[in-house]
Coordinates of C-alpha atoms in Angstrom, one line a residue:
M1 CA 52.6 45.1 86.0
K2 CA 50.1 47.4 87.0
P3 CA 51.4 51.1 88.6
N4 CA 51.7 50.8 92.8
I5 CA 51.0 54.2 94.1
F6 CA 53.8 52.4 97.8
N7 CA 56.8 51.9 94.1
V8 CA 56.2 55.9 93.7
A9 CA 55.4 57.3 97.2
T10 CA 58.7 55.4 98.5
K11 CA 59.1 58.0 102.4
E12 CA 58.5 56.7 105.6
L13 CA 55.1 59.4 105.6
S14 CA 53.4 57.8 102.8
Q15 CA 53.8 54.4 105.3
D16 CA 52.5 56.8 108.0
A17 CA 49.8 57.5 105.8
F18 CA 48.7 53.4 105.2
F19 CA 49.7 51.6 108.7
T20 CA 47.3 54.4 110.4
W21 CA 44.7 54.5 108.1
L22 CA 44.5 50.4 108.6
L23 CA 44.4 51.5 112.0
Q24 CA 41.3 53.3 111.6
W25 CA 39.8 50.2 110.0
A26 CA 39.5 48.7 112.4
D27 CA 36.8 50.6 114.5
G28 CA 33.9 48.7 114.6
S29 CA 32.0 51.2 112.8
N30 CA 33.4 49.9 109.5
K31 CA 33.1 46.1 109.6
S32 CA 29.8 47.2 107.4
H33 CA 32.0 49.4 104.9
N34 CA 34.3 46.0 103.8
K35 CA 33.9 43.0 106.0
E36 CA 37.4 41.0 105.3
L37 CA 39.5 44.7 105.3
F38 CA 37.7 45.5 108.4
L39 CA 39.0 41.8 109.7
A40 CA 42.7 42.4 108.8
A41 CA 42.6 45.7 110.4
Q42 CA 41.6 44.4 113.8
D43 CA 44.3 41.5 113.5
F44 CA 46.7 43.7 112.9
I45 CA 46.0 45.4 116.4
K46 CA 46.4 42.2 117.9
L47 CA 49.3 41.6 116.2
L48 CA 50.2 45.1 117.9
I49 CA 48.8 44.6 120.9
S50 CA 50.1 41.0 121.7
K51 CA 54.1 42.4 121.6
Q52 CA 53.5 43.7 124.8
L53 CA 50.4 42.9 126.6
G54 CA 48.1 39.7 126.9
Y55 CA 44.6 41.8 125.4
D56 CA 41.8 39.0 124.3
K57 CA 39.1 41.3 125.1
Q58 CA 36.6 42.3 121.3
I59 CA 38.2 45.4 119.6
V60 CA 35.1 47.6 119.2
K61 CA 36.7 51.5 119.3
V62 CA 40.0 52.7 118.0
K63 CA 40.8 56.4 116.9
A64 CA 43.6 55.8 114.9
G65 CA 46.5 59.1 113.9
R66 CA 49.9 60.8 113.6
Q67 CA 52.5 63.0 114.5
R68 CA 51.2 63.3 118.1
E69 CA 54.0 64.8 120.4
N70 CA 56.5 63.8 117.3
I71 CA 54.9 60.0 117.8
D72 CA 54.6 59.1 113.7
I73 CA 51.4 56.9 114.8
W74 CA 49.5 56.5 117.2
A75 CA 46.1 54.4 118.5
E76 CA 43.8 54.4 121.0
V77 CA 42.2 51.3 121.7
N78 CA 38.8 50.9 124.1
D79 CA 39.6 53.6 125.8
E80 CA 42.0 51.2 127.4
V81 CA 45.6 50.7 125.6
F82 CA 47.6 53.0 124.4
I83 CA 49.7 51.6 120.9
I84 CA 52.6 54.6 120.2
I85 CA 54.8 53.4 116.6
E86 CA 58.4 54.4 115.4
D87 CA 58.0 53.7 112.0
K88 CA 60.9 53.4 110.1
T89 CA 61.8 52.5 106.5
F90 CA 65.7 52.4 105.7
T91 CA 66.2 55.0 108.6
G92 CA 67.1 53.8 112.5
A93 CA 66.3 56.1 115.2
H94 CA 68.2 58.7 116.5
S95 CA 69.1 60.7 119.6
N96 CA 66.5 59.8 122.1
Q97 CA 63.0 60.2 120.8
L98 CA 62.3 56.5 121.5
E99 CA 62.8 57.1 125.1
T100 CA 61.1 60.9 124.9
Y101 CA 58.0 59.2 122.7
K102 CA 57.4 56.2 125.6
K103 CA 57.3 58.9 128.4
V104 CA 54.8 61.3 126.8
A105 CA 53.1 58.5 126.6
S106 CA 53.4 56.9 129.3
D107 CA 52.6 60.2 130.9
W108 CA 49.5 60.7 129.2
C109 CA 48.3 56.6 129.7
K110 CA 48.8 56.7 133.7
N111 CA 46.3 60.0 133.5
K112 CA 44.2 58.2 131.5
N113 CA 44.5 55.2 133.2
H114 CA 45.8 53.6 129.4
E115 CA 47.7 50.5 129.2
L116 CA 50.5 51.1 126.9
V117 CA 52.2 49.2 123.4
C118 CA 56.0 51.0 122.5
I119 CA 55.7 49.8 118.3
Y120 CA 59.0 49.8 116.0
L121 CA 57.0 48.8 112.8
K122 CA 60.8 48.7 110.4
T123 CA 60.2 47.7 106.6
G124 CA 63.2 47.9 105.4
S125 CA 66.2 45.9 106.8
E126 CA 68.3 47.1 110.7
A127 CA 71.6 45.4 112.2
N128 CA 70.0 43.0 114.8
A129 CA 71.8 44.2 117.4
S130 CA 70.1 47.7 116.5
L131 CA 67.3 45.9 117.1
D132 CA 68.2 44.9 120.4
T133 CA 69.4 48.3 121.3
I134 CA 66.0 49.7 120.7
E135 CA 64.5 46.5 122.7
N136 CA 66.4 47.2 125.7
K137 CA 64.6 50.5 125.6
G138 CA 61.1 49.0 126.1
Y139 CA 60.2 49.0 122.6
A140 CA 58.6 45.9 120.5
V141 CA 59.9 44.8 117.5
V142 CA 57.4 44.3 113.9
N143 CA 59.6 43.8 111.1
R144 CA 59.7 43.1 107.9
P145 CA 58.7 39.0 107.4
E146 CA 56.8 39.4 110.9
L147 CA 54.6 42.1 108.2
L148 CA 55.0 39.8 105.2
N149 CA 53.7 36.3 107.7
Y150 CA 50.1 38.9 108.6
F151 CA 49.7 39.7 105.5
S152 CA 49.8 36.5 103.9
K153 CA 46.6 35.6 105.8
H154 CA 44.4 38.2 104.8
S155 CA 44.9 38.1 100.5
S156 CA 41.6 37.8 100.1
V157 CA 40.5 41.6 101.3
D158 CA 40.3 43.4 97.4
S159 CA 41.2 46.6 98.8
D160 CA 43.8 47.7 95.9
I161 CA 45.4 50.6 98.9
F162 CA 46.2 47.2 101.1
N163 CA 47.3 45.4 98.0
D164 CA 49.9 47.7 97.0
F165 CA 51.8 48.0 99.8
V166 CA 51.3 43.8 100.3
E167 CA 52.9 44.2 96.9
R168 CA 55.4 46.3 97.8
I169 CA 56.5 44.6 101.0
G170 CA 56.6 41.4 99.3
L171 CA 59.0 43.0 96.5
L172 CA 61.9 44.4 99.2
E173 CA 61.6 41.3 101.4
K174 CA 62.6 39.4 97.3
Q175 CA 65.4 42.2 96.4
N176 CA 66.6 41.6 99.7
N177 CA 66.8 37.6 100.0
S178 CA 68.7 38.5 96.0
F179 CA 72.5 37.6 97.4
E180 CA 71.0 33.7 97.4
T181 CA 70.2 33.7 93.1
L182 CA 72.4 37.3 91.1
P183 CA 75.7 36.8 90.4
I184 CA 78.7 38.6 92.6
K185 CA 79.1 40.9 90.5
N186 CA 75.6 42.4 89.8
W187 CA 74.7 42.6 93.9
N188 CA 72.7 46.1 94.8
R189 CA 72.9 46.8 97.9
N190 CA 69.6 45.5 98.9
S191 CA 71.8 42.2 98.0
W192 CA 73.9 43.0 100.5
E193 CA 71.5 43.5 103.4
G194 CA 70.0 40.3 103.3
F195 CA 73.3 39.1 103.5
Y196 CA 74.2 40.3 106.3
Q197 CA 70.9 39.6 107.7
F198 CA 72.1 35.6 106.6
L199 CA 75.4 36.1 108.2
Q200 CA 74.0 37.6 111.9
T201 CA 72.2 34.2 111.7
Q202 CA 76.2 32.3 111.1
I203 CA 78.5 34.2 113.3
K204 CA 78.5 36.9 116.3
V205 CA 77.9 40.5 114.0
N206 CA 78.6 42.8 116.3
G207 CA 76.5 45.7 113.9
W208 CA 76.4 46.7 110.2
R209 CA 74.8 50.0 108.5
Y210 CA 75.7 52.6 106.7
V211 CA 79.6 54.0 106.4
A212 CA 79.6 57.0 105.1
N213 CA 82.7 58.7 103.3
P214 CA 84.5 61.1 100.3
A215 CA 84.0 57.9 98.5
G216 CA 80.7 57.4 98.0
G217 CA 80.0 55.5 101.2
F218 CA 79.1 51.8 101.7
L219 CA 77.2 49.0 103.6
G220 CA 79.7 47.6 106.3
L221 CA 79.8 44.7 108.4
W222 CA 81.8 44.3 111.9
W223 CA 82.5 41.7 113.6
H224 CA 85.1 39.5 115.8
S225 CA 86.1 41.7 117.4
D226 CA 88.9 41.5 120.3
E227 CA 91.8 43.4 121.9
W228 CA 96.0 43.9 120.7
K229 CA 97.5 46.1 123.7
D230 CA 95.2 49.2 123.9
Y231 CA 93.6 48.3 120.6
N232 CA 90.7 46.9 119.2
V233 CA 91.2 44.9 116.2
Y234 CA 88.8 43.2 114.4
L235 CA 87.3 41.7 110.5
Q236 CA 85.2 44.3 108.6
I237 CA 83.5 43.0 105.8
E238 CA 82.6 46.5 103.0
E239 CA 80.4 45.5 100.2
G240 CA 83.9 43.5 98.5
N241 CA 86.7 43.8 100.5
L242 CA 87.1 41.7 103.9
C243 CA 89.3 44.4 105.5
F244 CA 91.9 43.6 109.1
K245 CA 90.5 46.5 110.8
I246 CA 92.8 48.5 113.6
G247 CA 90.6 50.6 115.9
E248 CA 90.2 53.4 118.9
V249 CA 93.9 54.4 118.1
Y250 CA 93.7 58.6 119.3
N251 CA 98.3 58.8 118.9
N252 CA 101.5 57.7 117.1
H253 CA 98.2 56.1 114.2
S254 CA 101.3 55.5 112.2
H255 CA 103.2 53.9 114.1
V256 CA 100.9 51.6 115.7
R257 CA 99.0 50.5 112.2
N258 CA 102.6 49.6 110.9
E259 CA 102.5 47.1 113.7
W260 CA 99.7 45.5 113.6
Y261 CA 100.0 45.2 109.7
S262 CA 103.8 43.6 110.7
N263 CA 102.4 41.3 112.9
L264 CA 99.4 39.8 111.0
M265 CA 101.7 39.8 106.9
A266 CA 103.6 37.5 109.5
H267 CA 101.7 35.5 110.9
A268 CA 100.0 35.2 106.9
K269 CA 103.4 34.6 106.0
K270 CA 103.5 31.9 108.0
L271 CA 100.4 29.5 107.4
G272 CA 100.7 30.0 103.8
R273 CA 97.4 32.9 103.5
K274 CA 98.5 34.3 100.5
E275 CA 95.2 36.3 99.7
I276 CA 95.7 38.9 103.1
I277 CA 97.0 41.8 101.0
K278 CA 97.8 45.2 101.9
P279 CA 95.0 47.9 101.0
R280 CA 95.9 49.9 98.4
R281 CA 96.7 52.5 100.3
F282 CA 97.2 53.0 104.3
G283 CA 95.0 54.9 106.2
S284 CA 95.8 57.2 109.7
G285 CA 92.7 57.6 111.1
T286 CA 91.3 56.1 114.9
Y287 CA 90.0 53.1 112.6
M288 CA 92.4 52.0 109.9
T289 CA 92.3 49.7 107.4
V290 CA 95.6 47.7 107.5
A291 CA 95.1 44.3 105.4
I292 CA 92.0 43.6 102.9
V293 CA 91.2 39.6 101.5
E294 CA 89.6 40.7 98.2
R295 CA 86.4 39.7 97.3
K296 CA 86.8 37.1 95.1
H297 CA 88.8 35.0 97.5
W298 CA 86.7 35.2 101.0
L299 CA 83.0 35.8 98.7
G300 CA 83.7 34.1 95.8
P301 CA 84.3 34.2 91.6
D302 CA 82.6 37.7 90.2
D303 CA 80.5 35.2 87.9
S304 CA 79.5 32.3 90.4
I305 CA 76.4 32.4 92.5
V306 CA 77.7 32.5 96.3
I307 CA 77.9 29.0 98.8
L308 CA 76.0 30.4 101.8
P309 CA 78.6 27.7 103.6
E310 CA 81.7 28.1 102.4
V311 CA 81.7 31.8 102.5
V312 CA 80.7 31.4 106.1
Q313 CA 83.6 28.9 106.6
R314 CA 86.0 31.2 105.4
L315 CA 84.9 33.6 107.5
K316 CA 85.7 31.5 110.9
E317 CA 88.8 30.6 109.2
Y318 CA 89.5 34.2 110.0
E319 CA 88.7 34.0 112.8
Q320 CA 90.7 31.5 113.9
F321 CA 93.6 33.1 111.8
I322 CA 93.1 36.3 114.4
D323 CA 92.3 34.0 116.8
T324 CA 96.2 32.4 116.8
L325 CA 97.7 35.9 115.8
L326 CA 96.5 36.8 119.9
E327 CA 97.0 33.9 121.3
Q328 CA 100.7 34.4 120.0
F329 CA 101.5 37.3 121.5
E330 CA 99.6 36.3 125.3
S331 CA 102.1 33.0 125.1
A332 CA 104.7 36.1 124.6
E333 CA 104.3 37.5 127.8
A334 CA 103.5 34.9 130.1
V335 CA 107.3 33.6 129.3

């Protein structure tokens, strides 16, 4: 395999540089230098604008750059449309940066009589719940599958920079989908991200992200949140174990944890769910694991390829397990 600059330069700044470079190619003066690359760049501009505006004018003039008022990438099109791009690889938005960038750009557009397009461009993977929050802040999301669809229409571009980036994004997608073909024991962080993205299409996921801890952290997915007494009870996958969790416990941690554990285990015994067991150790924090199902029981044997319909069915059974337990409490309170 020939060397690929983007397999070496993997940081967000390198990606910023690529997309800024691509936007600059959309200016009309560049058509004579490389027509196919120029047309690809024009289509990229059209893709971005179409996410928020109806705009069918010919693109004649494009200025693009980086780090304007801390905005990752910006482009001014035909002296009447201003595009800002928050460009992410594997990190997410933080603090109030998106609102700040949008306000700065909105004020500029008001003074210049431009229309504004706000884009959140993500080549890595991110939970749908997180992306929904970003869209609610007035940004349109352009994700990796959408980029791949765009790139697939420009396979004739003769440019090492362009094609190296396309190859890099294709590799990320392949790694993301590796959960479908790798034995479960060989899954890596990319595999789990792809698996979590699949689960988002099958169950109502509250969110997923990297969770740091002293043991090195894990990629967690949580779903099926409900209330028991004044606490939040839910299910969580931690790159292995399926965990029965209780959260928002601010006092009497051990008492609350032990009571929920006793209820869970009694219900498991009643239903013959022997795979639901006590974790190796109990925590005593705000969010605690009360019981677990080992990976081999809910996902599949280590040497096997995951059978997705069976996994989804098991996860729904654990949802039902929680539901029937909580219904018992409701029935008891009604008596």
